[in-house]
C-alpha cells in the first residue's frame, strides 16, 4: 500500500479518539444520511447514523482529508422511497452534495435514479451517492450510475460465495428460502435457486416464500411452515426487525435448521437470537469482528464505538466510505463532486476488513468476505460479543475478493 492509503495504527486511532481534537479548516463538508430513524427499523438506522458520524470523527481528528472537516447529518426517511426523494431535494437545497443511504434497495434505486437526473439538470451542483447497504445487483449493472458508489457486496456476489461454501457441505439437503417482498428479496431468492441448481442440483428447495417489508409483527406462521418442511437450512436476506422476529419465531417453534443470513449482525437481531441461535445462525458478509488477521485498527475502532455508544459497530462500510471520500478530497485538493467521483474510480484503501478497491467499471467495491457462526464468546477465538449477550461471531471462512467477483453489464455514462 502507498503511504497515501489510510492505514491507521491502533496507537494512532487511540490517540485521535482520546484527544478529541480536529484540525482547523475553513470548510465543513456535510454528508446527508437518508435512512429510517424511527419506526420498526429506527434502531438500526440510528446505529448506522452513529457509525457514519463516528468514522467522520476519526477522519476529522486524524485529518484524513488534508483540510476539510466532515459532518454527517441525519434525515429520517421512514423507509419510504417517496419521502427519501423529498429529503434528497431538501439536502440539495441546503447545499449538501454527498448522500449516504443503505436500508432498502427500493429506496436505493429511487435515489440512484434521482441523483442522476438531478445532476443532469444542475451542472455545477452535482451530488454523489455513497450506497452502503442497498445491494440490488441492478444498481451496479443495468441501472448503474457514475454518481453512485456501492460499498457493500451486492446480493449476487454474496450468494455466489455462500453457495460455493454450502456446496461443499454434504449435510445440506433441504433448503427453505424466505425473503422480504421487494426487489432485493426477490434477487436473493433468484440467486439462491440458480446457484444451488448449478453447484448442487441434488439439494431440494422445500420453500420459497416472501413477506411484506417491515410490516409483519408475528412470524410464527412462517416458522411453522419452515419446521413442517423438514428443512435443514434456511437462506434469508431479511434484515432489521424482519430478521430478528423471524429468528425469534423459529426459536419458539423449535426450528432446528441452520440459518444462513446476510444481516444477522444488525441491531436487535443478536438479542433476539440469544442462546437459541448458538451454532445455528450464520452470517455471510464483509466483516467479522473476531476474524484472525483483521487490520490492527479494527479492534481499536470496534472497542471505541462500543465505549462511546454502548452499542456495536455493525456496518463497517461506513468506515470504508469515509476513508474513500477523505482520500478523494485529499488527492484532488477539492470537495467538488465531479472531481471526487472521478478520483473514487479504481481507488484502493485499507479498511477494517483489509484492502478494498472501488471497481471503476461499475462502482462496485471489491473486498474480502467472511462466513461466521453465532457462538458463545470465550475471550479468545470470540473476543467480541454483540449487544452484551455473551455471544458473538466465530469466523469459519475468509474468502478473498476474487471468490465473489462477478462480471458486470454496466454501461457507465460518464460526464465530459
Short mmCIF file of C-alpha atoms in Angstrom, two decimals:
data_model
loop_
_atom_site.label_atom_id
_atom_site.label_comp_id
_atom_site.label_asym_id
_atom_site.label_seq_id
_atom_site.Cartn_x
_atom_site.Cartn_y
_atom_site.Cartn_z
CA UNK A 1 0.00 0.00 0.00
CA UNK A 2 1.15 3.53 -0.74
CA UNK A 3 1.60 5.99 2.09
CA UNK A 4 -1.44 7.87 0.86
CA UNK A 5 -3.66 4.97 1.78
CA UNK A 6 -5.45 5.26 5.10
CA UNK A 7 -3.65 2.64 7.14
CA UNK A 8 -4.21 3.71 10.74
CA UNK A 9 -2.34 2.00 13.52
CA UNK A 10 -4.08 1.10 16.74
CA UNK A 11 -1.98 3.68 18.55
CA UNK A 12 -2.86 6.42 16.11
CA UNK A 13 -6.57 5.73 16.38
CA UNK A 14 -6.34 5.62 20.17
CA UNK A 15 -4.57 8.97 20.31
CA UNK A 16 -7.08 10.55 17.95
CA UNK A 17 -10.11 9.31 19.86
CA UNK A 18 -8.60 10.29 23.18
CA UNK A 19 -7.62 13.80 22.13
CA UNK A 20 -10.95 14.82 20.58
CA UNK A 21 -9.05 17.46 18.64
CA UNK A 22 -9.78 18.14 14.97
CA UNK A 23 -7.67 20.18 12.57
CA UNK A 24 -8.73 23.71 11.87
CA UNK A 25 -10.34 24.15 8.46
CA UNK A 26 -12.26 26.85 6.68
CA UNK A 27 -14.59 24.26 5.12
CA UNK A 28 -17.01 21.71 6.57
CA UNK A 29 -18.41 19.17 4.13
CA UNK A 30 -21.84 17.96 5.17
CA UNK A 31 -22.98 14.43 4.32
CA UNK A 32 -26.72 13.68 4.32
CA UNK A 33 -27.68 10.34 5.88
CA UNK A 34 -31.09 9.38 4.43
CA UNK A 35 -32.40 6.29 6.23
CA UNK A 36 -35.01 5.31 8.87
CA UNK A 37 -34.53 6.85 12.30
CA UNK A 38 -37.98 5.92 13.62
CA UNK A 39 -40.44 3.05 13.29
CA UNK A 40 -39.59 -0.66 13.21
CA UNK A 41 -36.21 -0.04 11.56
CA UNK A 42 -35.40 3.07 13.61
CA UNK A 43 -32.92 1.43 15.98
CA UNK A 44 -30.96 0.02 13.06
CA UNK A 45 -30.86 3.39 11.31
CA UNK A 46 -29.73 5.12 14.49
CA UNK A 47 -26.85 2.67 14.86
CA UNK A 48 -25.80 3.29 11.27
CA UNK A 49 -26.00 7.07 11.59
CA UNK A 50 -23.73 6.87 14.62
CA UNK A 51 -21.36 4.64 12.64
CA UNK A 52 -21.03 7.27 9.90
CA UNK A 53 -20.58 10.04 12.48
CA UNK A 54 -18.01 8.01 14.42
CA UNK A 55 -15.94 7.35 11.28
CA UNK A 56 -16.19 11.04 10.36
CA UNK A 57 -14.94 11.97 13.84
CA UNK A 58 -11.88 9.76 13.37
CA UNK A 59 -11.25 11.31 9.95
CA UNK A 60 -11.50 14.82 11.41
CA UNK A 61 -9.21 14.02 14.32
CA UNK A 62 -6.62 12.40 12.03
CA UNK A 63 -7.07 14.97 9.23
CA UNK A 64 -7.63 12.27 6.62
CA UNK A 65 -8.96 14.82 4.14
CA UNK A 66 -5.96 17.14 4.29
CA UNK A 67 -8.14 20.05 5.39
CA UNK A 68 -11.95 19.94 5.20
CA UNK A 69 -13.88 18.62 8.16
CA UNK A 70 -16.74 16.17 7.76
CA UNK A 71 -20.20 16.38 9.32
CA UNK A 72 -22.87 13.68 8.90
CA UNK A 73 -26.44 14.95 9.21
CA UNK A 74 -29.38 12.57 9.74
CA UNK A 75 -32.58 12.69 7.68
CA UNK A 76 -35.39 10.29 8.69
CA UNK A 77 -36.98 8.75 5.58
CA UNK A 78 -39.23 6.25 7.39
CA UNK A 79 -38.01 3.66 4.86
CA UNK A 80 -40.09 5.39 2.17
CA UNK A 81 -38.73 5.91 -1.38
CA UNK A 82 -41.05 8.88 -1.87
CA UNK A 83 -40.01 10.56 1.36
CA UNK A 84 -36.37 9.87 0.52
CA UNK A 85 -36.72 11.84 -2.71
CA UNK A 86 -38.20 14.76 -0.79
CA UNK A 87 -35.30 14.63 1.66
CA UNK A 88 -32.83 14.44 -1.22
CA UNK A 89 -34.19 17.75 -2.55
CA UNK A 90 -34.07 19.26 0.94
CA UNK A 91 -30.45 18.22 1.36
CA UNK A 92 -29.53 19.61 -2.07
CA UNK A 93 -31.31 22.88 -1.26
CA UNK A 94 -29.16 23.12 1.89
CA UNK A 95 -26.03 22.82 -0.25
CA UNK A 96 -25.26 19.22 0.76
CA UNK A 97 -23.51 17.43 -2.10
CA UNK A 98 -22.83 14.00 -0.58
CA UNK A 99 -25.59 11.49 0.21
CA UNK A 100 -25.35 8.17 2.08
CA UNK A 101 -28.07 5.51 2.29
CA UNK A 102 -28.19 1.77 2.84
CA UNK A 103 -31.54 0.46 4.09
CA UNK A 104 -33.67 -0.90 1.30
CA UNK A 105 -32.89 -1.28 -2.39
CA UNK A 106 -36.29 0.19 -3.22
CA UNK A 107 -35.01 3.42 -1.66
CA UNK A 108 -31.57 2.94 -3.17
CA UNK A 109 -32.84 2.53 -6.72
CA UNK A 110 -35.05 5.60 -6.36
CA UNK A 111 -32.16 7.69 -5.02
CA UNK A 112 -29.75 6.47 -7.69
CA UNK A 113 -32.14 7.49 -10.45
CA UNK A 114 -33.00 10.81 -8.79
CA UNK A 115 -29.35 11.77 -8.21
CA UNK A 116 -28.50 11.02 -11.84
CA UNK A 117 -31.39 13.13 -13.13
CA UNK A 118 -30.66 15.95 -10.68
CA UNK A 119 -27.05 16.12 -11.85
CA UNK A 120 -28.12 16.28 -15.48
CA UNK A 121 -30.38 19.25 -14.71
CA UNK A 122 -28.00 21.03 -12.32
CA UNK A 123 -24.46 21.15 -13.71
CA UNK A 124 -22.08 22.64 -11.18
CA UNK A 125 -24.23 21.43 -8.25
CA UNK A 126 -23.76 17.68 -8.65
CA UNK A 127 -24.47 15.11 -5.94
CA UNK A 128 -22.54 11.92 -5.10
CA UNK A 129 -24.39 8.95 -3.57
CA UNK A 130 -22.46 6.52 -1.35
CA UNK A 131 -24.55 3.37 -1.03
CA UNK A 132 -23.52 1.32 2.00
CA UNK A 133 -26.17 -1.39 2.08
CA UNK A 134 -28.73 -1.35 -0.74
CA UNK A 135 -27.43 -4.40 -2.60
CA UNK A 136 -29.79 -4.99 -5.51
CA UNK A 137 -27.41 -6.13 -8.29
CA UNK A 138 -29.18 -3.82 -10.76
CA UNK A 139 -27.62 -0.83 -9.02
CA UNK A 140 -24.18 -1.70 -10.40
CA UNK A 141 -25.41 -3.46 -13.54
CA UNK A 142 -28.27 -2.37 -15.80
CA UNK A 143 -29.16 0.68 -13.71
CA UNK A 144 -25.62 1.73 -12.81
CA UNK A 145 -24.77 5.41 -12.48
CA UNK A 146 -21.49 7.33 -12.46
CA UNK A 147 -22.74 9.13 -9.33
CA UNK A 148 -23.44 6.00 -7.23
CA UNK A 149 -20.75 4.02 -5.40
CA UNK A 150 -21.66 0.70 -3.76
CA UNK A 151 -19.72 -0.06 -0.56
CA UNK A 152 -21.30 -3.45 0.21
CA UNK A 153 -21.06 -6.65 -1.84
CA UNK A 154 -24.28 -7.00 -3.83
CA UNK A 155 -26.68 -9.87 -3.22
CA UNK A 156 -25.45 -11.92 -6.19
CA UNK A 157 -21.84 -11.61 -5.02
CA UNK A 158 -22.73 -12.81 -1.53
CA UNK A 159 -24.81 -15.69 -2.86
CA UNK A 160 -22.02 -16.76 -5.20
CA UNK A 161 -19.65 -17.04 -2.23
CA UNK A 162 -22.25 -18.58 0.11
CA UNK A 163 -23.43 -21.30 -2.27
CA UNK A 164 -19.85 -22.29 -3.09
CA UNK A 165 -19.36 -22.78 0.65
CA UNK A 166 -22.64 -24.71 1.08
CA UNK A 167 -21.94 -26.92 -1.93
CA UNK A 168 -19.04 -28.47 -0.03
CA UNK A 169 -21.29 -29.46 2.90
CA UNK A 170 -22.98 -32.85 2.34
CA UNK A 171 -25.28 -32.19 5.28
CA UNK A 172 -27.17 -29.56 3.29
CA UNK A 173 -30.04 -31.41 1.61
CA UNK A 174 -33.21 -29.36 2.06
CA UNK A 175 -33.22 -25.56 1.80
CA UNK A 176 -36.02 -23.13 2.68
CA UNK A 177 -35.89 -19.63 1.20
CA UNK A 178 -37.70 -16.77 2.94
CA UNK A 179 -37.27 -13.13 1.98
CA UNK A 180 -38.83 -9.69 2.07
CA UNK A 181 -41.21 -9.00 -0.81
CA UNK A 182 -39.35 -6.33 -2.78
CA UNK A 183 -36.57 -6.21 -5.35
CA UNK A 184 -33.73 -7.20 -3.03
CA UNK A 185 -35.60 -10.14 -1.50
CA UNK A 186 -36.50 -11.46 -4.94
CA UNK A 187 -32.88 -11.12 -6.05
CA UNK A 188 -31.70 -13.18 -3.07
CA UNK A 189 -34.21 -15.96 -3.77
CA UNK A 190 -33.47 -15.99 -7.51
CA UNK A 191 -29.71 -16.17 -6.98
CA UNK A 192 -30.07 -18.95 -4.39
CA UNK A 193 -32.21 -21.02 -6.75
CA UNK A 194 -29.86 -20.54 -9.70
CA UNK A 195 -26.59 -21.01 -7.85
CA UNK A 196 -27.66 -24.10 -5.90
CA UNK A 197 -29.04 -25.75 -9.04
CA UNK A 198 -25.73 -25.12 -10.80
CA UNK A 199 -23.47 -26.23 -7.92
CA UNK A 200 -25.56 -28.83 -6.04
CA UNK A 201 -28.54 -29.99 -8.15
CA UNK A 202 -29.31 -32.69 -5.56
CA UNK A 203 -30.37 -30.07 -2.98
CA UNK A 204 -34.15 -29.70 -2.64
CA UNK A 205 -35.71 -26.25 -2.36
CA UNK A 206 -38.56 -27.04 0.04
CA UNK A 207 -39.86 -23.49 0.42
CA UNK A 208 -39.62 -20.17 -1.40
CA UNK A 209 -41.64 -17.55 0.42
CA UNK A 210 -41.96 -13.75 0.50
CA UNK A 211 -43.49 -11.49 3.12
CA UNK A 212 -44.16 -7.71 3.33
CA UNK A 213 -41.19 -5.49 4.22
CA UNK A 214 -41.19 -4.15 7.81
CA UNK A 215 -44.88 -4.90 8.39
CA UNK A 216 -45.04 -8.42 9.87
CA UNK A 217 -45.05 -8.45 13.67
CA UNK A 218 -45.71 -12.18 14.17
CA UNK A 219 -43.58 -14.62 12.17
CA UNK A 220 -44.92 -17.75 13.89
CA UNK A 221 -46.91 -18.89 10.81
CA UNK A 222 -43.73 -18.70 8.72
CA UNK A 223 -41.73 -20.54 11.38
CA UNK A 224 -44.32 -23.31 11.44
CA UNK A 225 -44.01 -23.76 7.68
CA UNK A 226 -40.21 -23.94 7.92
CA UNK A 227 -40.41 -26.60 10.62
CA UNK A 228 -43.03 -28.63 8.71
CA UNK A 229 -40.91 -28.57 5.54
CA UNK A 230 -38.12 -30.56 7.15
CA UNK A 231 -35.55 -28.01 6.00
CA UNK A 232 -32.05 -28.41 7.38
CA UNK A 233 -31.01 -24.98 6.04
CA UNK A 234 -32.74 -21.60 5.80
CA UNK A 235 -31.35 -18.92 3.50
CA UNK A 236 -32.70 -15.41 4.03
CA UNK A 237 -31.85 -11.89 3.00
CA UNK A 238 -34.08 -10.46 5.75
CA UNK A 239 -32.71 -7.56 7.75
CA UNK A 240 -33.64 -5.41 10.75
CA UNK A 241 -36.77 -6.32 12.70
CA UNK A 242 -37.87 -8.76 9.98
CA UNK A 243 -34.85 -10.95 10.67
CA UNK A 244 -34.96 -10.55 14.44
CA UNK A 245 -38.63 -11.57 14.58
CA UNK A 246 -38.13 -14.46 12.14
CA UNK A 247 -35.35 -15.97 14.26
CA UNK A 248 -37.30 -15.41 17.47
CA UNK A 249 -40.33 -17.16 15.99
CA UNK A 250 -38.13 -20.02 14.83
CA UNK A 251 -36.75 -20.39 18.33
CA UNK A 252 -40.26 -20.51 19.80
CA UNK A 253 -41.43 -23.03 17.18
CA UNK A 254 -38.45 -25.33 17.72
CA UNK A 255 -36.91 -24.89 14.27
CA UNK A 256 -33.56 -26.71 14.26
CA UNK A 257 -32.35 -25.70 10.78
CA UNK A 258 -29.23 -23.62 10.26
CA UNK A 259 -29.95 -20.05 9.19
CA UNK A 260 -27.64 -18.52 6.59
CA UNK A 261 -28.21 -14.78 6.65
CA UNK A 262 -26.91 -11.56 5.14
CA UNK A 263 -27.74 -9.37 8.13
CA UNK A 264 -27.78 -11.29 11.42
CA UNK A 265 -25.17 -8.87 12.78
CA UNK A 266 -27.50 -5.87 12.59
CA UNK A 267 -29.10 -4.12 15.54
CA UNK A 268 -31.67 -6.14 17.50
CA UNK A 269 -31.07 -9.48 15.81
CA UNK A 270 -28.34 -10.73 18.23
CA UNK A 271 -30.53 -10.01 21.25
CA UNK A 272 -33.46 -11.81 19.63
CA UNK A 273 -31.28 -14.87 18.97
CA UNK A 274 -29.52 -15.16 22.31
CA UNK A 275 -28.51 -18.68 23.24
CA UNK A 276 -31.12 -20.22 20.91
CA UNK A 277 -29.15 -19.12 17.84
CA UNK A 278 -25.86 -20.62 19.01
CA UNK A 279 -24.12 -22.78 16.39
CA UNK A 280 -27.13 -22.44 14.05
CA UNK A 281 -27.25 -18.82 12.85
CA UNK A 282 -24.63 -17.94 10.22
CA UNK A 283 -23.66 -14.71 8.51
CA UNK A 284 -22.19 -14.06 5.07
CA UNK A 285 -20.76 -10.56 4.79
CA UNK A 286 -17.66 -8.44 4.54
CA UNK A 287 -16.56 -8.22 8.19
CA UNK A 288 -16.16 -10.49 11.18
CA UNK A 289 -15.13 -8.66 14.37
CA UNK A 290 -13.29 -11.77 15.58
CA UNK A 291 -11.52 -12.61 12.32
CA UNK A 292 -7.88 -13.50 12.86
CA UNK A 293 -5.80 -11.21 10.69
CA UNK A 294 -8.07 -8.15 10.79
CA UNK A 295 -6.04 -4.94 10.36
CA UNK A 296 -4.65 -3.65 13.70
CA UNK A 297 -7.01 -0.65 13.84
CA UNK A 298 -10.14 -2.84 13.69
CA UNK A 299 -10.19 -3.71 17.40
CA UNK A 300 -9.48 -0.12 18.37
CA UNK A 301 -12.33 1.27 16.27
CA UNK A 302 -14.71 -1.50 17.30
CA UNK A 303 -13.97 -1.06 21.02
CA UNK A 304 -14.07 2.75 20.79
CA UNK A 305 -17.52 2.74 19.22
CA UNK A 306 -18.87 0.43 21.92
CA UNK A 307 -17.38 2.56 24.67
CA UNK A 308 -18.91 5.73 23.26
CA UNK A 309 -22.39 4.44 22.42
CA UNK A 310 -22.76 1.20 24.42
CA UNK A 311 -23.61 -0.31 21.06
CA UNK A 312 -21.83 -2.37 18.42
CA UNK A 313 -20.35 -1.20 15.13
CA UNK A 314 -22.27 -3.44 12.75
CA UNK A 315 -21.71 -1.64 9.42
CA UNK A 316 -18.02 -1.09 8.68
CA UNK A 317 -18.96 0.10 5.19
CA UNK A 318 -19.44 3.44 6.94
CA UNK A 319 -15.73 3.48 7.84
CA UNK A 320 -14.84 2.43 4.29
CA UNK A 321 -17.00 5.19 2.84
CA UNK A 322 -15.37 7.89 4.95
CA UNK A 323 -11.90 6.57 4.11
CA UNK A 324 -12.62 6.62 0.37
CA UNK A 325 -14.24 10.05 0.42
CA UNK A 326 -11.46 11.53 2.53
CA UNK A 327 -8.75 10.15 0.30
CA UNK A 328 -10.51 11.56 -2.77
CA UNK A 329 -10.67 15.02 -1.13
CA UNK A 330 -7.00 14.83 -0.25
CA UNK A 331 -5.80 13.60 -3.64
CA UNK A 332 -7.85 16.10 -5.67
CA UNK A 333 -7.34 19.02 -3.23
CA UNK A 334 -11.04 19.58 -3.81
CA UNK A 335 -14.50 18.73 -2.50
CA UNK A 336 -16.08 19.20 -5.93
CA UNK A 337 -18.32 16.14 -6.53
CA UNK A 338 -17.25 15.71 -10.17
CA UNK A 339 -13.55 15.63 -9.33
CA UNK A 340 -14.17 13.46 -6.27
CA UNK A 341 -16.29 10.93 -8.18
CA UNK A 342 -13.60 10.58 -10.84
CA UNK A 343 -10.96 10.08 -8.14
CA UNK A 344 -13.00 7.35 -6.46
CA UNK A 345 -12.90 5.19 -9.59
CA UNK A 346 -10.35 2.42 -9.06
CA UNK A 347 -9.34 3.75 -5.65
CA UNK A 348 -7.86 1.43 -3.03
CA UNK A 349 -7.93 1.99 0.73
CA UNK A 350 -7.17 -0.04 3.81
CA UNK A 351 -10.44 -0.61 5.66
CA UNK A 352 -11.25 -2.64 8.75
CA UNK A 353 -11.54 -5.84 6.68
CA UNK A 354 -8.35 -5.40 4.65
CA UNK A 355 -7.54 -3.72 1.35
CA UNK A 356 -10.62 -2.86 -0.70
CA UNK A 357 -10.96 -1.36 -4.17
CA UNK A 358 -13.73 0.57 -5.91
CA UNK A 359 -14.04 -1.09 -9.33
CA UNK A 360 -14.14 1.63 -11.97
CA UNK A 361 -16.30 -0.30 -14.45
CA UNK A 362 -19.44 -0.32 -12.28
CA UNK A 363 -18.56 1.41 -8.97
CA UNK A 364 -18.90 -1.88 -7.07
CA UNK A 365 -16.47 -2.27 -4.17
CA UNK A 366 -14.34 -5.41 -4.34
CA UNK A 367 -13.46 -6.76 -0.89
CA UNK A 368 -12.89 -9.94 1.13
CA UNK A 369 -15.94 -11.77 2.52
CA UNK A 370 -16.37 -13.93 5.62
CA UNK A 371 -18.72 -16.65 6.81
CA UNK A 372 -19.28 -16.64 10.56
CA UNK A 373 -21.31 -18.55 13.16
CA UNK A 374 -23.06 -17.28 16.29
CA UNK A 375 -21.39 -18.90 19.32
CA UNK A 376 -20.68 -18.27 22.98
CA UNK A 377 -17.88 -15.74 23.46
CA UNK A 378 -14.77 -17.24 25.03
CA UNK A 379 -12.47 -14.20 25.18
CA UNK A 380 -10.03 -15.88 22.79
CA UNK A 381 -11.41 -17.10 19.46
CA UNK A 382 -14.51 -14.96 20.04
CA UNK A 383 -13.25 -11.91 21.88
CA UNK A 384 -16.06 -9.53 20.94
CA UNK A 385 -19.60 -10.44 21.88
CA UNK A 386 -22.55 -8.49 20.49
CA UNK A 387 -25.25 -6.48 22.25
CA UNK A 388 -23.90 -7.67 25.62
CA UNK A 389 -25.40 -11.13 25.04
CA UNK A 390 -22.27 -13.11 25.85
CA UNK A 391 -22.40 -14.48 22.31
CA UNK A 392 -20.53 -13.35 19.22
CA UNK A 393 -19.39 -14.32 15.74
CA UNK A 394 -16.79 -17.03 15.16
CA UNK A 395 -15.18 -16.70 11.74
CA UNK A 396 -15.39 -20.02 9.88
CA UNK A 397 -14.06 -18.93 6.49
CA UNK A 398 -12.35 -15.92 4.96
CA UNK A 399 -12.95 -15.61 1.22
CA UNK A 400 -10.77 -13.36 -0.87
CA UNK A 401 -12.36 -10.72 -3.09
CA UNK A 402 -11.95 -12.92 -6.18
CA UNK A 403 -14.31 -15.55 -4.74
CA UNK A 404 -17.25 -13.16 -5.07
CA UNK A 405 -16.15 -11.12 -8.09
CA UNK A 406 -18.76 -11.25 -10.86
CA UNK A 407 -18.88 -9.65 -14.30
CA UNK A 408 -20.97 -6.53 -14.80
CA UNK A 409 -23.37 -5.41 -17.51
CA UNK A 410 -22.92 -1.76 -16.53
CA UNK A 411 -22.64 0.70 -19.43
CA UNK A 412 -21.32 3.67 -17.48
CA UNK A 413 -22.19 7.14 -18.79
CA UNK A 414 -19.52 9.49 -17.53
CA UNK A 415 -19.59 13.30 -17.56
CA UNK A 416 -17.44 15.08 -20.14
#
